Amino acid sequence: MNYWLMKSEPDVFGIDDLKRVKKEPWDGVRNYQARNYMRDEMKKGDKILFYHSNTDVPGVVGIMEVSKEAFPDHTSWDKKSKYFDPKSSEENPRWFMIEVKYVSKFPRTVSLQEMKDMKPLSEMKILQKGNRLSITPVTKAEFDHIVKVAAG
DNA sequence: GCCAACGTTGGC
DNA sequence: GCCAACGTTGGC
Protein backbone atom coordinates (compact mmCIF):
# COMPACT_ATOMS: atom_id res chain seq x y z
CA MET A 1 0.00 0.00 0.00
CA ASN A 2 1.13 3.51 -0.77
CA TYR A 3 0.64 6.76 1.10
CA TRP A 4 -0.10 10.21 -0.27
CA LEU A 5 -0.85 13.79 0.62
CA MET A 6 -3.42 15.82 -1.27
CA LYS A 7 -4.00 19.54 -0.94
CA SER A 8 -7.30 21.30 -1.12
CA GLU A 9 -8.53 24.72 -0.19
CA PRO A 10 -11.14 24.35 2.55
CA ASP A 11 -13.09 27.28 1.09
CA VAL A 12 -13.52 25.17 -2.03
CA PHE A 13 -13.62 21.63 -0.66
CA GLY A 14 -12.47 20.72 2.84
CA ILE A 15 -12.48 17.76 5.19
CA ASP A 16 -15.94 18.64 6.49
CA ASP A 17 -17.29 18.60 2.95
CA LEU A 18 -15.79 15.17 2.38
CA LYS A 19 -17.18 13.93 5.67
CA ARG A 20 -20.62 15.06 4.57
CA VAL A 21 -20.55 13.56 1.07
CA LYS A 22 -18.46 10.50 2.06
CA LYS A 23 -16.99 10.12 -1.43
CA GLU A 24 -15.78 12.64 -3.97
CA PRO A 25 -14.19 12.52 -7.41
CA TRP A 26 -10.99 14.58 -7.22
CA ASP A 27 -11.52 16.65 -10.34
CA GLY A 28 -9.70 19.69 -11.62
CA VAL A 29 -6.10 18.58 -11.31
CA ARG A 30 -4.27 20.15 -14.26
CA ASN A 31 -0.68 19.33 -13.52
CA TYR A 32 1.04 16.49 -15.34
CA GLN A 33 3.02 15.13 -12.43
CA ALA A 34 -0.02 15.06 -10.17
CA ARG A 35 -2.04 13.50 -12.97
CA ASN A 36 0.53 10.79 -13.44
CA TYR A 37 0.41 9.91 -9.77
CA MET A 38 -3.35 9.52 -9.99
CA ARG A 39 -3.36 7.74 -13.33
CA ASP A 40 -0.43 5.40 -12.76
CA GLU A 41 0.30 4.94 -9.11
CA MET A 42 -2.64 5.54 -6.81
CA LYS A 43 -4.35 2.27 -6.02
CA LYS A 44 -7.58 1.43 -4.30
CA GLY A 45 -7.07 1.40 -0.55
CA ASP A 46 -4.07 3.75 -0.58
CA LYS A 47 -4.21 6.12 2.38
CA ILE A 48 -4.15 9.87 1.86
CA LEU A 49 -3.43 12.77 4.18
CA PHE A 50 -5.93 15.56 3.59
CA TYR A 51 -4.13 18.91 3.64
CA HIS A 52 -5.82 22.29 3.86
CA SER A 53 -4.00 24.98 1.88
CA ASN A 54 -4.59 28.70 1.51
CA THR A 55 -6.24 29.05 4.88
CA ASP A 56 -5.61 30.51 8.34
CA VAL A 57 -3.76 27.46 9.63
CA PRO A 58 -2.56 25.34 6.74
CA GLY A 59 -1.94 21.72 7.67
CA VAL A 60 -3.10 18.12 7.68
CA VAL A 61 -6.65 17.74 8.93
CA GLY A 62 -7.57 14.11 8.37
CA ILE A 63 -7.36 10.93 6.37
CA MET A 64 -9.05 9.67 3.26
CA GLU A 65 -8.41 6.74 0.98
CA VAL A 66 -8.55 5.88 -2.69
CA SER A 67 -11.99 4.39 -3.35
CA LYS A 68 -11.80 4.31 -7.14
CA GLU A 69 -8.73 4.19 -9.37
CA ALA A 70 -8.04 6.54 -12.26
CA PHE A 71 -10.72 7.48 -14.76
CA PRO A 72 -10.97 10.41 -17.18
CA ASP A 73 -11.81 13.80 -15.68
CA HIS A 74 -14.93 14.73 -17.62
CA THR A 75 -14.72 18.37 -16.53
CA SER A 76 -11.77 18.68 -18.94
CA TRP A 77 -14.07 18.50 -21.97
CA ASP A 78 -16.98 20.36 -20.41
CA LYS A 79 -16.97 23.81 -21.98
CA LYS A 80 -18.91 25.22 -19.06
CA SER A 81 -16.44 23.96 -16.48
CA LYS A 82 -13.70 26.17 -15.13
CA TYR A 83 -11.46 23.15 -15.60
CA PHE A 84 -12.16 22.99 -19.34
CA ASP A 85 -9.14 22.16 -21.51
CA PRO A 86 -9.66 22.40 -25.29
CA LYS A 87 -6.92 19.83 -25.83
CA SER A 88 -8.81 17.18 -23.91
CA SER A 89 -11.73 15.23 -25.30
CA GLU A 90 -13.91 12.30 -24.41
CA GLU A 91 -12.19 10.26 -27.14
CA ASN A 92 -8.73 11.31 -26.05
CA PRO A 93 -8.81 12.46 -22.44
CA ARG A 94 -5.79 14.34 -21.21
CA TRP A 95 -6.70 14.56 -17.54
CA PHE A 96 -7.59 11.88 -15.05
CA MET A 97 -8.89 11.74 -11.53
CA ILE A 98 -9.48 9.28 -8.75
CA GLU A 99 -12.32 9.03 -6.30
CA VAL A 100 -11.55 9.43 -2.61
CA LYS A 101 -13.44 8.21 0.41
CA TYR A 102 -13.66 9.82 3.83
CA VAL A 103 -11.83 7.92 6.56
CA SER A 104 -11.44 10.23 9.53
CA LYS A 105 -11.01 13.79 10.68
CA PHE A 106 -8.19 14.45 13.12
CA PRO A 107 -9.11 15.72 16.59
CA ARG A 108 -6.90 18.67 15.70
CA THR A 109 -5.01 20.09 12.75
CA VAL A 110 -1.37 19.16 12.41
CA SER A 111 -0.18 22.53 11.17
CA LEU A 112 2.42 23.21 8.55
CA GLN A 113 4.40 25.14 11.14
CA GLU A 114 4.51 22.13 13.47
CA MET A 115 5.46 19.82 10.66
CA LYS A 116 8.40 22.02 9.77
CA ASP A 117 9.77 21.52 13.25
CA MET A 118 9.50 17.75 13.25
CA LYS A 119 12.68 15.83 12.55
CA PRO A 120 10.94 12.71 11.23
CA LEU A 121 9.25 14.86 8.59
CA SER A 122 12.31 16.73 7.39
CA GLU A 123 12.33 14.90 4.06
CA MET A 124 8.66 15.37 3.35
CA LYS A 125 7.99 16.59 -0.17
CA ILE A 126 5.52 19.21 0.93
CA LEU A 127 8.11 20.80 3.21
CA GLN A 128 10.74 21.14 0.51
CA LYS A 129 11.24 24.65 -0.77
CA GLY A 130 9.13 25.60 -3.72
CA ASN A 131 7.04 22.48 -3.90
CA ARG A 132 3.59 23.38 -5.11
CA LEU A 133 2.43 19.96 -6.21
CA SER A 134 -1.09 19.25 -5.03
CA ILE A 135 -0.46 15.51 -4.81
CA THR A 136 2.72 14.07 -3.34
CA PRO A 137 3.77 10.63 -2.12
CA VAL A 138 4.58 10.29 1.58
CA THR A 139 6.37 7.46 3.31
CA LYS A 140 4.66 5.16 5.77
CA ALA A 141 6.87 6.56 8.52
CA GLU A 142 5.80 10.11 7.70
CA PHE A 143 2.17 9.10 7.51
CA ASP A 144 2.29 7.26 10.82
CA HIS A 145 4.10 10.10 12.51
CA ILE A 146 1.49 12.66 11.54
CA VAL A 147 -1.34 10.37 12.64
CA LYS A 148 0.40 9.87 15.97
CA VAL A 149 0.88 13.59 16.50
CA ALA A 150 -2.73 14.28 15.59
CA ALA A 151 -3.93 11.79 18.18
CA GLY A 152 -1.95 13.70 20.80
C1' DG B 1 -2.44 41.86 -0.94
C1' DC B 2 2.39 40.59 -1.78
C1' DC B 3 5.60 37.89 -3.89
C1' DA B 4 8.75 33.77 -4.57
C1' DA B 5 8.72 29.70 -6.96
C1' DC B 6 7.35 27.11 -10.46
C1' DG B 7 4.80 25.39 -14.80
C1' DT B 8 3.08 26.42 -19.35
C1' DT B 9 2.79 28.82 -23.63
C1' DG B 10 4.22 30.43 -27.84
C1' DG B 11 7.28 33.26 -30.82
C1' DC B 12 11.48 32.77 -32.91
C1' DG C 1 15.11 23.96 -28.50
C1' DC C 2 15.45 28.41 -26.12
C1' DC C 3 13.52 31.62 -23.22
C1' DA C 4 10.55 35.68 -22.09
C1' DA C 5 6.08 36.43 -20.72
C1' DC C 6 2.45 35.05 -18.31
C1' DG C 7 -0.51 32.44 -15.02
C1' DT C 8 -0.94 29.83 -10.78
C1' DT C 9 0.09 28.25 -6.16
C1' DG C 10 0.16 29.03 -1.55
C1' DG C 11 2.56 30.82 2.63
C1' DC C 12 2.81 34.91 4.96
Tab-separated table of C-alpha atoms (C1' of nucleotides) in Angstrom:
chain	number	residue	atom	x	y	z
A	1	MET	CA	0.000	0.000	0.000
A	2	ASN	CA	1.130	3.512	-0.769
A	3	TYR	CA	0.635	6.759	1.099
A	4	TRP	CA	-0.103	10.212	-0.275
A	5	LEU	CA	-0.846	13.792	0.617
A	6	MET	CA	-3.419	15.822	-1.268
A	7	LYS	CA	-3.998	19.540	-0.938
A	8	SER	CA	-7.301	21.303	-1.123
A	9	GLU	CA	-8.533	24.724	-0.192
A	10	PRO	CA	-11.140	24.352	2.552
A	11	ASP	CA	-13.087	27.277	1.088
A	12	VAL	CA	-13.521	25.165	-2.032
A	13	PHE	CA	-13.618	21.630	-0.660
A	14	GLY	CA	-12.474	20.721	2.845
A	15	ILE	CA	-12.481	17.763	5.192
A	16	ASP	CA	-15.941	18.637	6.488
A	17	ASP	CA	-17.293	18.601	2.947
A	18	LEU	CA	-15.785	15.166	2.383
A	19	LYS	CA	-17.180	13.928	5.670
A	20	ARG	CA	-20.623	15.059	4.568
A	21	VAL	CA	-20.550	13.564	1.071
A	22	LYS	CA	-18.456	10.503	2.062
A	23	LYS	CA	-16.988	10.117	-1.429
A	24	GLU	CA	-15.777	12.636	-3.969
A	25	PRO	CA	-14.189	12.524	-7.410
A	26	TRP	CA	-10.988	14.580	-7.216
A	27	ASP	CA	-11.523	16.649	-10.337
A	28	GLY	CA	-9.702	19.693	-11.622
A	29	VAL	CA	-6.097	18.579	-11.305
A	30	ARG	CA	-4.272	20.152	-14.258
A	31	ASN	CA	-0.678	19.328	-13.520
A	32	TYR	CA	1.038	16.492	-15.342
A	33	GLN	CA	3.017	15.127	-12.432
A	34	ALA	CA	-0.021	15.057	-10.171
A	35	ARG	CA	-2.041	13.505	-12.971
A	36	ASN	CA	0.534	10.787	-13.440
A	37	TYR	CA	0.407	9.908	-9.770
A	38	MET	CA	-3.349	9.519	-9.991
A	39	ARG	CA	-3.361	7.738	-13.326
A	40	ASP	CA	-0.433	5.396	-12.758
A	41	GLU	CA	0.298	4.941	-9.110
A	42	MET	CA	-2.640	5.539	-6.811
A	43	LYS	CA	-4.353	2.274	-6.016
A	44	LYS	CA	-7.575	1.430	-4.305
A	45	GLY	CA	-7.071	1.398	-0.547
A	46	ASP	CA	-4.066	3.746	-0.579
A	47	LYS	CA	-4.207	6.123	2.380
A	48	ILE	CA	-4.154	9.870	1.857
A	49	LEU	CA	-3.428	12.769	4.184
A	50	PHE	CA	-5.933	15.558	3.591
A	51	TYR	CA	-4.126	18.913	3.644
A	52	HIS	CA	-5.815	22.292	3.862
A	53	SER	CA	-3.996	24.977	1.883
A	54	ASN	CA	-4.588	28.700	1.507
A	55	THR	CA	-6.242	29.051	4.878
A	56	ASP	CA	-5.613	30.506	8.338
A	57	VAL	CA	-3.762	27.465	9.630
A	58	PRO	CA	-2.557	25.341	6.743
A	59	GLY	CA	-1.937	21.722	7.672
A	60	VAL	CA	-3.099	18.125	7.681
A	61	VAL	CA	-6.649	17.740	8.928
A	62	GLY	CA	-7.569	14.112	8.371
A	63	ILE	CA	-7.359	10.930	6.367
A	64	MET	CA	-9.053	9.667	3.259
A	65	GLU	CA	-8.407	6.744	0.984
A	66	VAL	CA	-8.555	5.884	-2.695
A	67	SER	CA	-11.991	4.394	-3.350
A	68	LYS	CA	-11.799	4.310	-7.141
A	69	GLU	CA	-8.727	4.191	-9.373
A	70	ALA	CA	-8.044	6.540	-12.260
A	71	PHE	CA	-10.717	7.477	-14.757
A	72	PRO	CA	-10.973	10.414	-17.183
A	73	ASP	CA	-11.808	13.799	-15.676
A	74	HIS	CA	-14.929	14.725	-17.622
A	75	THR	CA	-14.719	18.373	-16.527
A	76	SER	CA	-11.775	18.683	-18.944
A	77	TRP	CA	-14.071	18.503	-21.972
A	78	ASP	CA	-16.980	20.358	-20.408
A	79	LYS	CA	-16.966	23.808	-21.978
A	80	LYS	CA	-18.909	25.217	-19.058
A	81	SER	CA	-16.444	23.964	-16.476
A	82	LYS	CA	-13.701	26.173	-15.134
A	83	TYR	CA	-11.456	23.153	-15.599
A	84	PHE	CA	-12.156	22.993	-19.344
A	85	ASP	CA	-9.142	22.165	-21.509
A	86	PRO	CA	-9.664	22.404	-25.291
A	87	LYS	CA	-6.921	19.834	-25.831
A	88	SER	CA	-8.806	17.177	-23.909
A	89	SER	CA	-11.731	15.234	-25.298
A	90	GLU	CA	-13.905	12.298	-24.406
A	91	GLU	CA	-12.188	10.257	-27.135
A	92	ASN	CA	-8.735	11.306	-26.055
A	93	PRO	CA	-8.815	12.462	-22.435
A	94	ARG	CA	-5.790	14.342	-21.211
A	95	TRP	CA	-6.703	14.561	-17.542
A	96	PHE	CA	-7.585	11.884	-15.049
A	97	MET	CA	-8.886	11.739	-11.532
A	98	ILE	CA	-9.479	9.284	-8.753
A	99	GLU	CA	-12.317	9.033	-6.296
A	100	VAL	CA	-11.551	9.428	-2.614
A	101	LYS	CA	-13.441	8.205	0.413
A	102	TYR	CA	-13.662	9.825	3.829
A	103	VAL	CA	-11.833	7.915	6.558
A	104	SER	CA	-11.443	10.225	9.531
A	105	LYS	CA	-11.014	13.787	10.683
A	106	PHE	CA	-8.193	14.448	13.118
A	107	PRO	CA	-9.109	15.715	16.591
A	108	ARG	CA	-6.903	18.669	15.700
A	109	THR	CA	-5.010	20.095	12.750
A	110	VAL	CA	-1.366	19.156	12.412
A	111	SER	CA	-0.180	22.528	11.175
A	112	LEU	CA	2.417	23.208	8.545
A	113	GLN	CA	4.398	25.143	11.140
A	114	GLU	CA	4.509	22.128	13.469
A	115	MET	CA	5.457	19.821	10.665
A	116	LYS	CA	8.402	22.025	9.769
A	117	ASP	CA	9.775	21.522	13.253
A	118	MET	CA	9.502	17.748	13.252
A	119	LYS	CA	12.681	15.830	12.545
A	120	PRO	CA	10.939	12.713	11.230
A	121	LEU	CA	9.250	14.856	8.590
A	122	SER	CA	12.309	16.733	7.393
A	123	GLU	CA	12.330	14.899	4.062
A	124	MET	CA	8.656	15.366	3.353
A	125	LYS	CA	7.991	16.592	-0.169
A	126	ILE	CA	5.517	19.205	0.933
A	127	LEU	CA	8.110	20.798	3.207
A	128	GLN	CA	10.743	21.144	0.508
A	129	LYS	CA	11.242	24.646	-0.770
A	130	GLY	CA	9.130	25.599	-3.719
A	131	ASN	CA	7.037	22.479	-3.904
A	132	ARG	CA	3.591	23.378	-5.114
A	133	LEU	CA	2.430	19.959	-6.212
A	134	SER	CA	-1.091	19.254	-5.030
A	135	ILE	CA	-0.464	15.514	-4.808
A	136	THR	CA	2.718	14.065	-3.341
A	137	PRO	CA	3.766	10.629	-2.118
A	138	VAL	CA	4.580	10.289	1.577
A	139	THR	CA	6.375	7.456	3.313
A	140	LYS	CA	4.659	5.157	5.773
A	141	ALA	CA	6.874	6.563	8.516
A	142	GLU	CA	5.798	10.114	7.703
A	143	PHE	CA	2.172	9.100	7.512
A	144	ASP	CA	2.291	7.256	10.817
A	145	HIS	CA	4.100	10.099	12.509
A	146	ILE	CA	1.487	12.657	11.535
A	147	VAL	CA	-1.335	10.367	12.638
A	148	LYS	CA	0.403	9.866	15.972
A	149	VAL	CA	0.884	13.589	16.498
A	150	ALA	CA	-2.735	14.277	15.589
A	151	ALA	CA	-3.926	11.790	18.183
A	152	GLY	CA	-1.954	13.695	20.795
B	1	DG	C1'	-2.443	41.856	-0.942
B	2	DC	C1'	2.386	40.590	-1.777
B	3	DC	C1'	5.602	37.889	-3.885
B	4	DA	C1'	8.749	33.774	-4.575
B	5	DA	C1'	8.719	29.703	-6.958
B	6	DC	C1'	7.351	27.111	-10.458
B	7	DG	C1'	4.804	25.394	-14.796
B	8	DT	C1'	3.079	26.416	-19.347
B	9	DT	C1'	2.786	28.815	-23.629
B	10	DG	C1'	4.225	30.431	-27.836
B	11	DG	C1'	7.276	33.264	-30.821
B	12	DC	C1'	11.477	32.775	-32.913
C	1	DG	C1'	15.114	23.957	-28.498
C	2	DC	C1'	15.448	28.410	-26.119
C	3	DC	C1'	13.521	31.623	-23.222
C	4	DA	C1'	10.554	35.677	-22.089
C	5	DA	C1'	6.078	36.427	-20.716
C	6	DC	C1'	2.450	35.051	-18.311
C	7	DG	C1'	-0.513	32.440	-15.021
C	8	DT	C1'	-0.943	29.831	-10.775
C	9	DT	C1'	0.087	28.252	-6.159
C	10	DG	C1'	0.156	29.031	-1.551
C	11	DG	C1'	2.563	30.818	2.631
C	12	DC	C1'	2.808	34.907	4.962
